[in-house]
Tab-separated table of C-alpha atoms in Angstrom:
chain	number	residue	atom	x	y	z
A	1	MET	CA	5.599	7.630	-13.134
A	2	GLU	CA	3.248	5.669	-15.405
A	3	LYS	CA	-0.448	5.451	-14.621
A	4	ARG	CA	-1.474	2.323	-12.721
A	5	THR	CA	-4.035	0.045	-14.400
A	6	THR	CA	-6.953	-0.893	-12.126
A	7	LEU	CA	-9.838	-3.352	-12.338
A	8	LYS	CA	-13.551	-2.515	-12.373
A	9	LYS	CA	-15.462	-2.924	-9.074
A	10	THR	CA	-18.208	-5.431	-9.930
A	11	LEU	CA	-18.164	-8.165	-7.252
A	12	LYS	CA	-20.969	-8.331	-4.674
A	13	PRO	CA	-20.448	-9.861	-1.185
A	14	HIS	CA	-22.367	-13.097	-1.834
A	15	TRP	CA	-20.496	-13.583	-5.096
A	16	VAL	CA	-17.168	-13.248	-3.278
A	17	TRP	CA	-18.325	-15.746	-0.642
A	18	ALA	CA	-19.212	-18.140	-3.469
A	19	ILE	CA	-15.808	-17.677	-5.100
A	20	ALA	CA	-14.100	-18.634	-1.822
A	21	LEU	CA	-16.408	-21.542	-0.951
A	22	GLY	CA	-16.607	-22.976	-4.466
A	23	SER	CA	-12.841	-22.831	-4.872
A	24	SER	CA	-12.301	-24.507	-1.490
A	25	ILE	CA	-14.623	-27.430	-2.217
A	26	GLY	CA	-13.851	-28.270	-5.851
A	27	TRP	CA	-14.018	-31.920	-6.883
A	28	GLY	CA	-12.292	-33.542	-3.885
A	29	ALA	CA	-15.285	-33.543	-1.543
A	30	PHE	CA	-17.231	-35.730	-3.978
A	31	VAL	CA	-14.460	-38.013	-5.258
A	32	GLN	CA	-12.164	-38.549	-2.274
A	33	PRO	CA	-14.270	-39.516	0.805
A	34	ALA	CA	-13.541	-43.246	0.444
A	35	ALA	CA	-9.806	-42.547	0.143
A	36	TRP	CA	-9.892	-40.247	3.184
A	37	MET	CA	-11.693	-42.897	5.220
A	38	GLY	CA	-9.062	-45.416	4.173
A	39	THR	CA	-6.417	-43.048	5.494
A	40	ALA	CA	-8.049	-41.894	8.732
A	41	GLY	CA	-11.394	-43.651	9.227
A	42	PRO	CA	-14.709	-41.734	9.172
A	43	LEU	CA	-14.303	-39.957	12.513
A	44	GLY	CA	-10.577	-39.375	12.000
A	45	ALA	CA	-11.259	-37.750	8.621
A	46	MET	CA	-14.037	-35.532	9.985
A	47	ILE	CA	-11.987	-34.450	13.017
A	48	GLY	CA	-9.034	-33.808	10.707
A	49	PHE	CA	-11.104	-31.523	8.483
A	50	ALA	CA	-12.602	-29.755	11.509
A	51	ILE	CA	-9.113	-29.062	12.916
A	52	GLY	CA	-7.899	-28.027	9.483
A	53	GLY	CA	-10.813	-25.601	9.194
A	54	LEU	CA	-10.036	-24.080	12.600
A	55	LEU	CA	-6.378	-23.655	11.639
A	56	MET	CA	-7.446	-21.950	8.411
A	57	MET	CA	-9.613	-19.596	10.476
A	58	LEU	CA	-6.536	-18.655	12.514
A	59	ILE	CA	-4.772	-17.803	9.285
A	60	ALA	CA	-7.894	-15.969	8.064
A	61	VAL	CA	-7.483	-13.351	10.818
A	62	SER	CA	-4.361	-12.125	9.051
A	63	TYR	CA	-6.060	-12.239	5.656
A	64	GLY	CA	-9.021	-10.206	6.909
A	65	PHE	CA	-6.785	-7.451	8.279
A	66	LEU	CA	-4.584	-7.241	5.179
A	67	ILE	CA	-7.494	-7.273	2.722
A	68	ARG	CA	-9.123	-4.429	4.652
A	69	SER	CA	-5.920	-2.388	4.616
A	70	PHE	CA	-4.725	-3.308	1.113
A	71	PRO	CA	-7.694	-4.204	-1.148
A	72	VAL	CA	-5.610	-4.828	-4.266
A	73	SER	CA	-5.193	-7.683	-6.716
A	74	GLY	CA	-2.278	-9.972	-6.017
A	75	GLY	CA	-3.104	-11.004	-2.456
A	76	GLU	CA	-0.143	-12.821	-0.925
A	77	PHE	CA	2.166	-11.406	-3.602
A	78	ALA	CA	1.388	-7.889	-2.331
A	79	TYR	CA	1.543	-8.914	1.335
A	80	ALA	CA	5.012	-10.463	0.997
A	81	PHE	CA	6.179	-7.246	-0.654
A	82	ILE	CA	4.841	-5.130	2.216
A	83	SER	CA	6.826	-6.951	4.899
A	84	LEU	CA	9.854	-8.435	3.142
A	85	GLY	CA	10.308	-6.679	-0.184
A	86	ARG	CA	10.333	-7.534	-3.874
A	87	THR	CA	12.348	-10.786	-3.745
A	88	HIS	CA	9.917	-12.408	-1.326
A	89	ALA	CA	6.999	-11.010	-3.324
A	90	PHE	CA	8.373	-12.824	-6.360
A	91	ILE	CA	8.792	-16.079	-4.402
A	92	SER	CA	5.207	-15.899	-3.152
A	93	GLY	CA	3.805	-15.041	-6.578
A	94	TRP	CA	5.897	-17.689	-8.344
A	95	PHE	CA	4.686	-20.542	-6.148
A	96	LEU	CA	1.090	-19.350	-6.110
A	97	THR	CA	0.945	-19.073	-9.901
A	98	LEU	CA	1.946	-22.693	-10.320
A	99	GLY	CA	-0.383	-23.870	-7.566
A	100	TYR	CA	-3.401	-22.033	-8.940
A	101	ILE	CA	-2.877	-23.117	-12.562
A	102	CYS	CA	-2.418	-26.744	-11.474
A	103	ILE	CA	-5.706	-26.628	-9.577
A	104	VAL	CA	-7.420	-25.238	-12.690
A	105	ALA	CA	-6.003	-28.151	-14.689
A	106	LEU	CA	-6.892	-30.690	-12.009
A	107	ASN	CA	-10.514	-29.529	-11.945
A	108	ALA	CA	-10.691	-29.836	-15.731
A	109	SER	CA	-9.313	-33.380	-15.564
A	110	ALA	CA	-11.791	-34.173	-12.752
A	111	LEU	CA	-14.575	-33.477	-15.241
A	112	ALA	CA	-13.115	-36.161	-17.519
A	113	LEU	CA	-12.817	-38.519	-14.524
A	114	MET	CA	-16.505	-38.068	-13.812
A	115	PHE	CA	-17.323	-38.973	-17.420
A	116	LYS	CA	-15.139	-42.051	-17.028
A	117	PHE	CA	-17.451	-43.325	-14.309
A	118	VAL	CA	-20.807	-42.178	-15.716
A	119	PHE	CA	-20.139	-42.732	-19.429
A	120	PRO	CA	-17.109	-45.049	-19.660
A	121	SER	CA	-17.836	-46.006	-23.261
A	122	VAL	CA	-17.760	-42.333	-24.264
A	123	LEU	CA	-14.545	-41.412	-22.487
A	124	GLU	CA	-12.480	-44.454	-23.384
A	125	ASN	CA	-12.197	-43.534	-27.042
A	126	PHE	CA	-9.131	-42.539	-29.048
A	127	TYR	CA	-6.574	-44.250	-26.816
A	128	MET	CA	-3.250	-42.436	-27.173
A	129	TYR	CA	-0.607	-43.622	-24.694
A	130	GLN	CA	0.126	-44.372	-21.029
A	131	ILE	CA	1.942	-42.177	-18.507
A	132	ALA	CA	2.620	-43.323	-14.921
A	133	ASP	CA	0.169	-46.226	-15.346
A	134	TRP	CA	-2.585	-43.826	-16.462
A	135	ASP	CA	-4.163	-44.437	-19.877
A	136	VAL	CA	-4.531	-41.148	-21.739
A	137	TYR	CA	-7.528	-40.963	-24.093
A	138	GLY	CA	-8.276	-38.323	-26.713
A	139	MET	CA	-11.820	-37.836	-25.373
A	140	GLU	CA	-10.421	-37.056	-21.919
A	141	ILE	CA	-8.335	-34.257	-23.428
A	142	ILE	CA	-11.250	-32.976	-25.530
A	143	ILE	CA	-13.613	-32.757	-22.525
A	144	ALA	CA	-11.046	-30.942	-20.359
A	145	THR	CA	-10.181	-28.558	-23.204
A	146	ILE	CA	-13.817	-27.655	-23.928
A	147	ALA	CA	-14.457	-26.947	-20.220
A	148	LEU	CA	-11.405	-24.686	-20.028
A	149	ILE	CA	-12.410	-22.767	-23.174
A	150	ILE	CA	-15.950	-22.184	-21.856
A	151	PHE	CA	-14.822	-20.911	-18.461
A	152	GLY	CA	-12.031	-18.874	-20.000
A	153	TYR	CA	-14.607	-17.162	-22.216
A	154	LEU	CA	-16.960	-16.541	-19.281
A	155	ASN	CA	-14.123	-14.932	-17.323
A	156	ILE	CA	-13.187	-12.679	-20.235
A	157	ARG	CA	-16.825	-11.523	-20.323
A	158	GLY	CA	-16.400	-9.908	-16.901
A	159	GLY	CA	-16.136	-10.369	-13.147
A	160	GLY	CA	-19.822	-9.617	-12.533
A	161	PHE	CA	-20.914	-12.289	-14.977
A	162	THR	CA	-18.658	-14.959	-13.475
A	163	GLY	CA	-19.478	-13.871	-9.914
A	164	SER	CA	-23.226	-14.359	-10.352
A	165	ALA	CA	-22.678	-17.722	-12.084
A	166	GLN	CA	-20.397	-18.795	-9.219
A	167	PHE	CA	-23.095	-18.038	-6.652
A	168	ILE	CA	-25.688	-20.100	-8.538
A	169	PHE	CA	-23.255	-23.028	-8.862
A	170	CYS	CA	-22.541	-22.879	-5.108
A	171	ILE	CA	-26.199	-22.874	-4.083
A	172	ILE	CA	-26.881	-25.930	-6.262
A	173	MET	CA	-23.801	-27.696	-4.843
A	174	VAL	CA	-24.768	-27.043	-1.205
A	175	GLY	CA	-28.330	-28.132	-1.905
A	176	GLY	CA	-27.093	-31.350	-3.527
A	177	VAL	CA	-24.945	-32.278	-0.504
A	178	LEU	CA	-27.790	-31.612	1.950
A	179	LEU	CA	-30.202	-33.661	-0.167
A	180	LEU	CA	-27.792	-36.609	-0.378
A	181	THR	CA	-27.196	-36.598	3.374
A	182	THR	CA	-30.934	-36.504	4.051
A	183	LEU	CA	-31.824	-39.282	1.583
A	184	VAL	CA	-29.054	-41.590	2.820
A	185	GLY	CA	-29.892	-40.802	6.445
A	186	ILE	CA	-33.533	-41.843	6.103
A	187	ASN	CA	-32.810	-44.891	3.934
A	188	PRO	CA	-33.429	-48.126	5.903
A	189	SER	CA	-30.450	-49.908	4.309
A	190	ALA	CA	-28.023	-47.239	5.566
A	191	GLY	CA	-27.221	-46.171	9.090
A	192	ILE	CA	-24.769	-44.753	11.597
A	193	SER	CA	-23.739	-48.297	12.605
A	194	ASN	CA	-21.837	-48.570	9.308
A	195	ILE	CA	-19.426	-45.861	10.498
A	196	ALA	CA	-17.735	-48.257	12.951
A	197	PRO	CA	-14.812	-48.601	13.454
A	198	LEU	CA	-14.231	-44.887	13.789
A	199	PHE	CA	-10.492	-45.095	13.001
A	200	PRO	CA	-8.408	-47.463	10.851
A	201	SER	CA	-6.943	-50.429	12.708
A	202	ASP	CA	-3.413	-50.001	11.342
A	203	LYS	CA	-2.625	-46.603	12.916
A	204	THR	CA	-3.279	-44.568	16.042
A	205	ALA	CA	-6.134	-42.069	16.173
A	206	ILE	CA	-3.680	-39.152	16.392
A	207	ALA	CA	-1.697	-40.317	13.352
A	208	ALA	CA	-4.940	-40.804	11.435
A	209	ILE	CA	-6.194	-37.307	12.257
A	210	LEU	CA	-2.820	-35.690	11.448
A	211	SER	CA	-2.763	-37.325	8.024
A	212	ILE	CA	-5.930	-35.370	7.179
A	213	VAL	CA	-4.864	-32.148	8.924
A	214	ALA	CA	-1.748	-32.219	6.725
A	215	ILE	CA	-3.814	-31.831	3.557
A	216	ALA	CA	-5.766	-28.841	4.934
A	217	PRO	CA	-3.751	-26.320	2.855
A	218	TRP	CA	-4.822	-28.242	-0.253
A	219	ALA	CA	-8.373	-28.983	0.904
A	220	PHE	CA	-9.162	-25.388	1.885
A	221	VAL	CA	-7.115	-23.574	-0.741
A	222	GLY	CA	-9.591	-21.257	-2.352
A	223	PHE	CA	-10.595	-19.025	0.545
A	224	ASP	CA	-7.421	-17.124	-0.347
A	225	ASN	CA	-9.014	-16.283	-3.708
A	226	ILE	CA	-10.812	-13.486	-1.870
A	227	PRO	CA	-7.713	-11.237	-1.654
A	228	GLN	CA	-6.943	-11.923	-5.316
A	229	ALA	CA	-10.296	-10.359	-6.202
A	230	ALA	CA	-10.203	-7.604	-3.534
A	231	GLU	CA	-9.625	-4.839	-6.048
A	232	GLU	CA	-12.988	-5.692	-7.659
A	233	PHE	CA	-15.131	-5.497	-4.474
A	234	ASN	CA	-18.094	-3.138	-4.885
A	235	PHE	CA	-18.456	-3.142	-1.081
A	236	SER	CA	-16.329	-2.271	1.935
A	237	SER	CA	-13.245	-4.464	2.278
A	238	LYS	CA	-14.047	-4.686	6.018
A	239	LYS	CA	-16.527	-7.450	5.149
A	240	ALA	CA	-13.782	-9.689	3.762
A	241	PHE	CA	-12.971	-11.374	7.083
A	242	ARG	CA	-16.586	-12.445	7.672
A	243	LEU	CA	-16.835	-13.758	4.118
A	244	ILE	CA	-13.651	-15.823	4.562
A	245	ILE	CA	-14.838	-17.286	7.892
A	246	LEU	CA	-18.225	-18.177	6.398
A	247	ALA	CA	-16.565	-19.810	3.395
A	248	ILE	CA	-14.224	-21.911	5.591
A	249	LEU	CA	-17.120	-22.880	7.892
A	250	PHE	CA	-19.325	-23.999	4.994
A	251	ALA	CA	-16.406	-25.858	3.380
A	252	THR	CA	-15.686	-27.732	6.627
A	253	ILE	CA	-19.345	-28.722	7.009
A	254	LEU	CA	-19.600	-29.891	3.381
A	255	TYR	CA	-16.429	-31.997	3.624
A	256	CYS	CA	-17.651	-33.642	6.825
A	257	LEU	CA	-21.156	-34.227	5.453
A	258	MET	CA	-19.817	-36.003	2.351
A	259	ILE	CA	-17.582	-38.261	4.495
A	260	PHE	CA	-20.452	-38.939	6.913
A	261	THR	CA	-22.897	-39.664	4.077
A	262	THR	CA	-20.505	-42.035	2.307
A	263	ALA	CA	-19.718	-43.863	5.552
A	264	MET	CA	-23.406	-44.403	6.356
A	265	THR	CA	-24.126	-46.216	3.079
A	266	GLN	CA	-22.299	-49.461	3.996
A	267	PRO	CA	-19.475	-50.736	6.252
A	268	TRP	CA	-16.722	-48.384	5.165
A	269	GLU	CA	-13.829	-50.852	5.433
A	270	GLY	CA	-15.417	-53.014	2.737
A	271	LEU	CA	-15.938	-49.981	0.519
A	272	VAL	CA	-12.296	-48.956	0.878
A	273	ALA	CA	-11.031	-52.511	0.306
A	274	ALA	CA	-13.021	-52.756	-2.946
A	275	GLY	CA	-10.762	-50.100	-4.481
A	276	HIS	CA	-13.395	-48.492	-6.717
A	277	ASN	CA	-12.297	-45.674	-9.033
A	278	TRP	CA	-15.023	-43.543	-7.498
A	279	GLY	CA	-15.967	-45.090	-4.173
A	280	THR	CA	-18.464	-42.393	-3.212
A	281	ALA	CA	-20.493	-42.913	-6.388
A	282	GLU	CA	-20.491	-46.703	-5.916
A	283	ALA	CA	-21.671	-46.293	-2.326
A	284	ILE	CA	-24.431	-43.810	-3.211
A	285	GLN	CA	-25.606	-45.948	-6.132
A	286	ASN	CA	-25.909	-49.040	-3.905
A	287	VAL	CA	-28.247	-47.185	-1.552
A	288	LEU	CA	-30.095	-44.604	-3.654
A	289	GLY	CA	-29.757	-46.023	-7.147
A	290	THR	CA	-29.627	-43.861	-10.254
A	291	VAL	CA	-31.372	-40.913	-8.576
A	292	GLY	CA	-28.632	-40.704	-5.959
A	293	VAL	CA	-25.885	-40.842	-8.579
A	294	VAL	CA	-27.575	-38.069	-10.575
A	295	ILE	CA	-27.681	-35.838	-7.471
A	296	LEU	CA	-24.025	-36.645	-6.739
A	297	VAL	CA	-22.981	-35.953	-10.337
A	298	VAL	CA	-24.795	-32.603	-10.341
A	299	ALA	CA	-23.123	-31.626	-7.039
A	300	LEU	CA	-19.752	-32.758	-8.394
A	301	LEU	CA	-20.290	-30.790	-11.608
A	302	MET	CA	-21.029	-27.674	-9.566
A	303	GLY	CA	-17.908	-28.322	-7.470
A	304	ILE	CA	-15.796	-28.624	-10.615
A	305	PHE	CA	-17.385	-25.552	-12.207
A	306	THR	CA	-16.821	-23.434	-9.093
A	307	GLY	CA	-13.217	-24.654	-8.866
A	308	LEU	CA	-12.516	-23.894	-12.520
A	309	ASN	CA	-14.186	-20.500	-12.334
A	310	GLY	CA	-12.687	-19.456	-8.987
A	311	PHE	CA	-9.111	-20.398	-9.802
A	312	ILE	CA	-9.178	-18.889	-13.278
A	313	ILE	CA	-10.243	-15.661	-11.553
A	314	SER	CA	-7.484	-15.862	-8.925
A	315	THR	CA	-4.719	-16.956	-11.328
A	316	SER	CA	-5.479	-14.212	-13.820
A	317	ARG	CA	-5.629	-11.554	-11.078
A	318	LEU	CA	-2.323	-12.732	-9.627
A	319	LEU	CA	-0.688	-12.579	-13.073
A	320	PHE	CA	-2.280	-9.164	-13.613
A	321	ALA	CA	-0.827	-7.839	-10.331
A	322	MET	CA	2.648	-9.257	-11.010
A	323	SER	CA	2.633	-7.775	-14.499
A	324	ARG	CA	1.448	-4.379	-13.261
A	325	ALA	CA	4.431	-4.390	-10.882
A	326	LYS	CA	6.739	-5.330	-13.809
A	327	PHE	CA	7.614	-8.762	-12.385
A	328	ILE	CA	6.365	-10.466	-15.547
A	329	PRO	CA	5.786	-9.097	-19.107
A	330	LYS	CA	3.452	-6.106	-19.546
A	331	PRO	CA	0.758	-7.792	-21.726
A	332	PHE	CA	-0.451	-9.806	-18.708
A	333	SER	CA	-1.863	-6.578	-17.174
A	334	LYS	CA	-3.590	-5.449	-20.364
A	335	LEU	CA	-7.367	-5.082	-20.058
A	336	GLY	CA	-9.877	-5.947	-22.796
A	337	LYS	CA	-13.217	-4.323	-23.705
A	338	HIS	CA	-14.902	-6.039	-20.729
A	339	GLU	CA	-12.194	-4.563	-18.445
A	340	THR	CA	-10.763	-7.963	-17.537
A	341	PRO	CA	-7.103	-9.079	-17.850
A	342	TYR	CA	-7.919	-11.194	-20.893
A	343	ILE	CA	-4.347	-12.115	-21.785
A	344	SER	CA	-3.767	-13.463	-18.271
A	345	ILE	CA	-7.016	-15.430	-18.552
A	346	ILE	CA	-6.063	-16.853	-21.952
A	347	PHE	CA	-2.584	-17.748	-20.682
A	348	THR	CA	-4.046	-19.553	-17.660
A	349	VAL	CA	-6.418	-21.567	-19.849
A	350	ILE	CA	-3.749	-22.492	-22.415
A	351	VAL	CA	-1.255	-23.689	-19.790
A	352	ALA	CA	-3.986	-25.700	-18.064
A	353	MET	CA	-4.856	-27.275	-21.434
A	354	VAL	CA	-1.385	-28.805	-21.618
A	355	ALA	CA	-1.804	-30.756	-18.380
A	356	PRO	CA	-4.331	-33.429	-19.524
A	357	TRP	CA	-1.848	-34.615	-22.160
A	358	PHE	CA	0.409	-35.847	-19.352
A	359	GLY	CA	-2.257	-37.933	-17.617
A	360	ARG	CA	-3.964	-37.336	-14.308
A	361	GLN	CA	-1.406	-39.219	-12.210
A	362	ALA	CA	1.464	-37.025	-13.406
A	363	LEU	CA	-0.646	-33.936	-12.755
A	364	THR	CA	-1.348	-34.958	-9.138
A	365	TRP	CA	2.408	-35.020	-8.478
A	366	VAL	CA	2.639	-31.357	-9.417
A	367	VAL	CA	-0.511	-30.482	-7.479
A	368	ASP	CA	0.860	-32.224	-4.366
A	369	MET	CA	4.021	-30.193	-4.749
A	370	SER	CA	2.022	-26.991	-5.182
A	371	SER	CA	0.651	-27.463	-1.637
A	372	ILE	CA	4.084	-26.229	-0.572
A	373	GLY	CA	3.535	-22.991	-2.479
A	374	VAL	CA	0.112	-22.407	-0.955
A	375	THR	CA	1.489	-23.007	2.541
A	376	ILE	CA	4.358	-20.586	1.886
A	377	ALA	CA	1.789	-17.976	0.851
A	378	TYR	CA	-0.121	-18.556	4.111
A	379	PHE	CA	3.108	-17.991	6.046
A	380	TYR	CA	3.899	-14.738	4.218
A	381	THR	CA	0.400	-13.433	4.930
A	382	CYS	CA	0.585	-14.244	8.642
A	383	TYR	CA	4.133	-12.897	8.925
A	384	THR	CA	3.110	-9.624	7.283
A	385	ALA	CA	0.149	-9.216	9.632
A	386	PHE	CA	2.393	-10.110	12.592
A	387	SER	CA	4.867	-7.394	11.561
A	388	LEU	CA	2.115	-4.758	11.275
A	389	PHE	CA	0.342	-5.614	14.542
A	390	LYS	CA	2.172	-4.273	17.628
A	391	TRP	CA	1.990	-5.115	21.320
A	392	ASN	CA	2.082	-1.403	22.221
A	393	LYS	CA	3.193	1.978	20.856
A	394	ASN	CA	6.821	1.504	21.852
A	395	ASN	CA	9.745	0.021	19.904
A	396	GLY	CA	9.549	1.757	16.524
A	397	PHE	CA	5.770	2.158	16.330
A	398	ASN	CA	4.696	3.974	13.140
A	399	ALA	CA	1.131	5.306	13.163
A	400	ASN	CA	0.808	4.867	9.396
A	401	LYS	CA	2.110	1.302	9.234
A	402	HIS	CA	1.269	-0.261	12.580
A	403	VAL	CA	-1.807	-1.129	14.622
A	404	VAL	CA	-1.773	-1.876	18.357
A	405	SER	CA	-3.579	-5.202	18.694
A	406	PRO	CA	-1.934	-7.805	20.953
A	407	GLY	CA	-4.769	-10.290	20.401
A	408	LYS	CA	-4.543	-10.215	16.613
A	409	LYS	CA	-0.752	-10.349	16.826
A	410	ILE	CA	-1.105	-13.628	18.739
A	411	PHE	CA	-3.487	-14.945	16.067
A	412	ALA	CA	-0.985	-13.990	13.367
A	413	LEU	CA	1.753	-15.767	15.315
A	414	LEU	CA	-0.416	-18.881	15.632
A	415	GLY	CA	-1.073	-18.689	11.897
A	416	MET	CA	2.684	-18.624	11.256
A	417	VAL	CA	3.144	-21.636	13.519
A	418	ALA	CA	0.323	-23.491	11.733
A	419	SER	CA	1.901	-22.711	8.346
A	420	ILE	CA	5.296	-24.005	9.497
A	421	ALA	CA	3.602	-27.130	10.883
A	422	PHE	CA	1.913	-27.740	7.515
A	423	LEU	CA	5.272	-27.338	5.757
A	424	GLY	CA	6.846	-29.787	8.184
A	425	LEU	CA	4.172	-32.397	7.551
A	426	LEU	CA	4.841	-32.099	3.809
A	427	LEU	CA	8.644	-31.965	3.895
A	428	ILE	CA	9.826	-33.981	6.919
A	429	PRO	CA	10.539	-37.639	6.024
A	430	GLY	CA	8.307	-40.052	7.897
A	431	SER	CA	5.456	-37.579	8.431
A	432	PRO	CA	1.936	-38.739	7.437
A	433	ALA	CA	1.866	-36.385	4.430
A	434	PHE	CA	5.513	-36.482	3.274
A	435	LEU	CA	5.706	-35.654	-0.432
A	436	GLY	CA	6.428	-38.527	-2.797
A	437	VAL	CA	9.607	-38.693	-4.872
A	438	GLU	CA	7.899	-37.386	-8.014
A	439	SER	CA	6.412	-34.394	-6.165
A	440	ARG	CA	9.782	-33.538	-4.647
A	441	ILE	CA	11.404	-33.647	-8.081
A	442	ALA	CA	8.675	-31.353	-9.443
A	443	LEU	CA	9.287	-28.978	-6.513
A	444	ILE	CA	13.027	-28.821	-7.216
A	445	VAL	CA	12.416	-28.175	-10.924
A	446	TRP	CA	10.006	-25.332	-10.165
A	447	VAL	CA	12.416	-23.752	-7.660
A	448	VAL	CA	15.275	-23.863	-10.187
A	449	LEU	CA	13.069	-22.338	-12.896
A	450	GLY	CA	12.057	-19.586	-10.482
A	451	ILE	CA	15.674	-18.759	-9.671
A	452	LEU	CA	16.557	-18.541	-13.366
A	453	PHE	CA	13.559	-16.330	-14.157
A	454	TYR	CA	14.309	-14.034	-11.220
A	455	ILE	CA	17.908	-13.604	-12.335
A	456	MET	CA	16.739	-12.706	-15.848
A	457	LYS	CA	14.276	-10.098	-14.556
A	458	TYR	CA	16.463	-8.734	-11.734
A	459	LYS	CA	17.502	-5.586	-13.624
A	460	ASP	CA	13.872	-4.652	-14.222
A	461	TYR	CA	13.077	-4.949	-10.506
A	462	LYS	CA	16.175	-3.019	-9.506
A	463	ASN	CA	15.388	-0.065	-11.792
A	464	LEU	CA	12.133	0.689	-9.934
A	465	ASP	CA	12.451	2.863	-6.823
A	466	LYS	CA	10.549	2.018	-3.645
A	467	GLU	CA	7.828	4.655	-4.097
A	468	GLU	CA	7.037	3.543	-7.645
A	469	MET	CA	6.935	-0.112	-6.591
A	470	ASN	CA	4.594	0.767	-3.703
A	471	TYR	CA	2.336	2.622	-6.135
A	472	LEU	CA	2.238	-0.171	-8.723
A	473	ILE	CA	1.531	-2.938	-6.200
A	474	LEU	CA	-0.526	-1.130	-3.534
A	475	GLY	CA	-1.905	1.944	-5.326
A	476	SER	CA	-0.126	4.321	-2.932
A	477	LYS	CA	3.425	5.636	-2.666
A	478	GLU	CA	3.430	4.849	1.053
A	479	ILE	CA	2.370	1.765	2.986
A	480	LYS	CA	-0.576	2.737	5.177
A	481	VAL	CA	-2.851	0.445	7.167
A	482	LYS	CA	-6.523	1.169	7.860
A	483	LYS	CA	-7.519	1.522	11.500
A	484	ASP	CA	-10.530	-0.254	13.042
């Protein structure tokens, strides 16, 4: 049996919290508030995010238990293997890989979008072509490419280096949001009266709230980066659950604060009707002027940086884990002189570099589709925890594999239900978040590609016995859970 490659333990607790929070927030909190208010109204959007955060916390119970018991790279890929075997592990890993890389690319393109608002004359140079009504400029591609190269290099330098940078970015981002809320709140031209009406007039309050709850898997994706980095914790994996809960809590508060702040600046219906490219920036500029826009841009930059950094970490660790288990080619698990999976990092950056050439609109179709993959990963995690938690010591209880915990088993069950509900909202025609035609086509293409790749690699999977597969994925020949 070949020796298993492992990663260096360099990540401190506050760095891991920052990886989860920064990945969860990203660019959306600073770019999308006007669009969310148009969909659900200010109160509907905030309630939707609050419910979404609570549902993520339900799912986090399962994550906390599994990270504590199996602190290995791969996260949901490893968890699906534990409960359902190698085929389901491949399905989970395949969807997550696409979802993570797309979010890396989307954050890079968000940087170009910010330049389009702040420095339009700079960005709109070297016009190339149009895809899906989106004009693609050479400068847009250059900016996204430079950002990806920089963060790829930082990640190759080592997990400790990127972890400390992530924490600094997060602190600046949180400070920026709090400062904006305070300045808008005390400004005499703004006020809570601008928040009325609380919901849009063209839909019921419940429909409005559900339309936001449906995007929770996308909005909060990032807290699940914690299990991807679990192998690199330099602290007890028991702390993982608290770190996840804190990250989800902070993310929920930041989302709600940005919606609340934007809504206070002016009557929100007029802001939405104006159809600005970046409604939040227009609203902040009208109230706080250039100073407000600078604060917003800095917070947005930090959100983009944390998203880029966090998802390059998680994508490369997922690829590393899949390669170590022989699901994908061996070079992806090769470590460089800084003891990082540099080939996986380079691959992630190169694939993400391709995306800006297709225009932002085309990229959002794939990202919308990737919400399916993230939700599937949530389900696998909750199902695995559900299978390991037992009501009592009867009915096939195994002391090595099972834990008696009826309460946590209920939480895992609720997490499964929430995951299925999210899938339904995305896939059932007529639901508030039903995927568009383009996203459904992208989903079908990715599923077909996955089937073909699995068939090609099937012999490699089959040649590994169960003990060797356990060792490569989990670091032990047997599946054993840690007791409280």
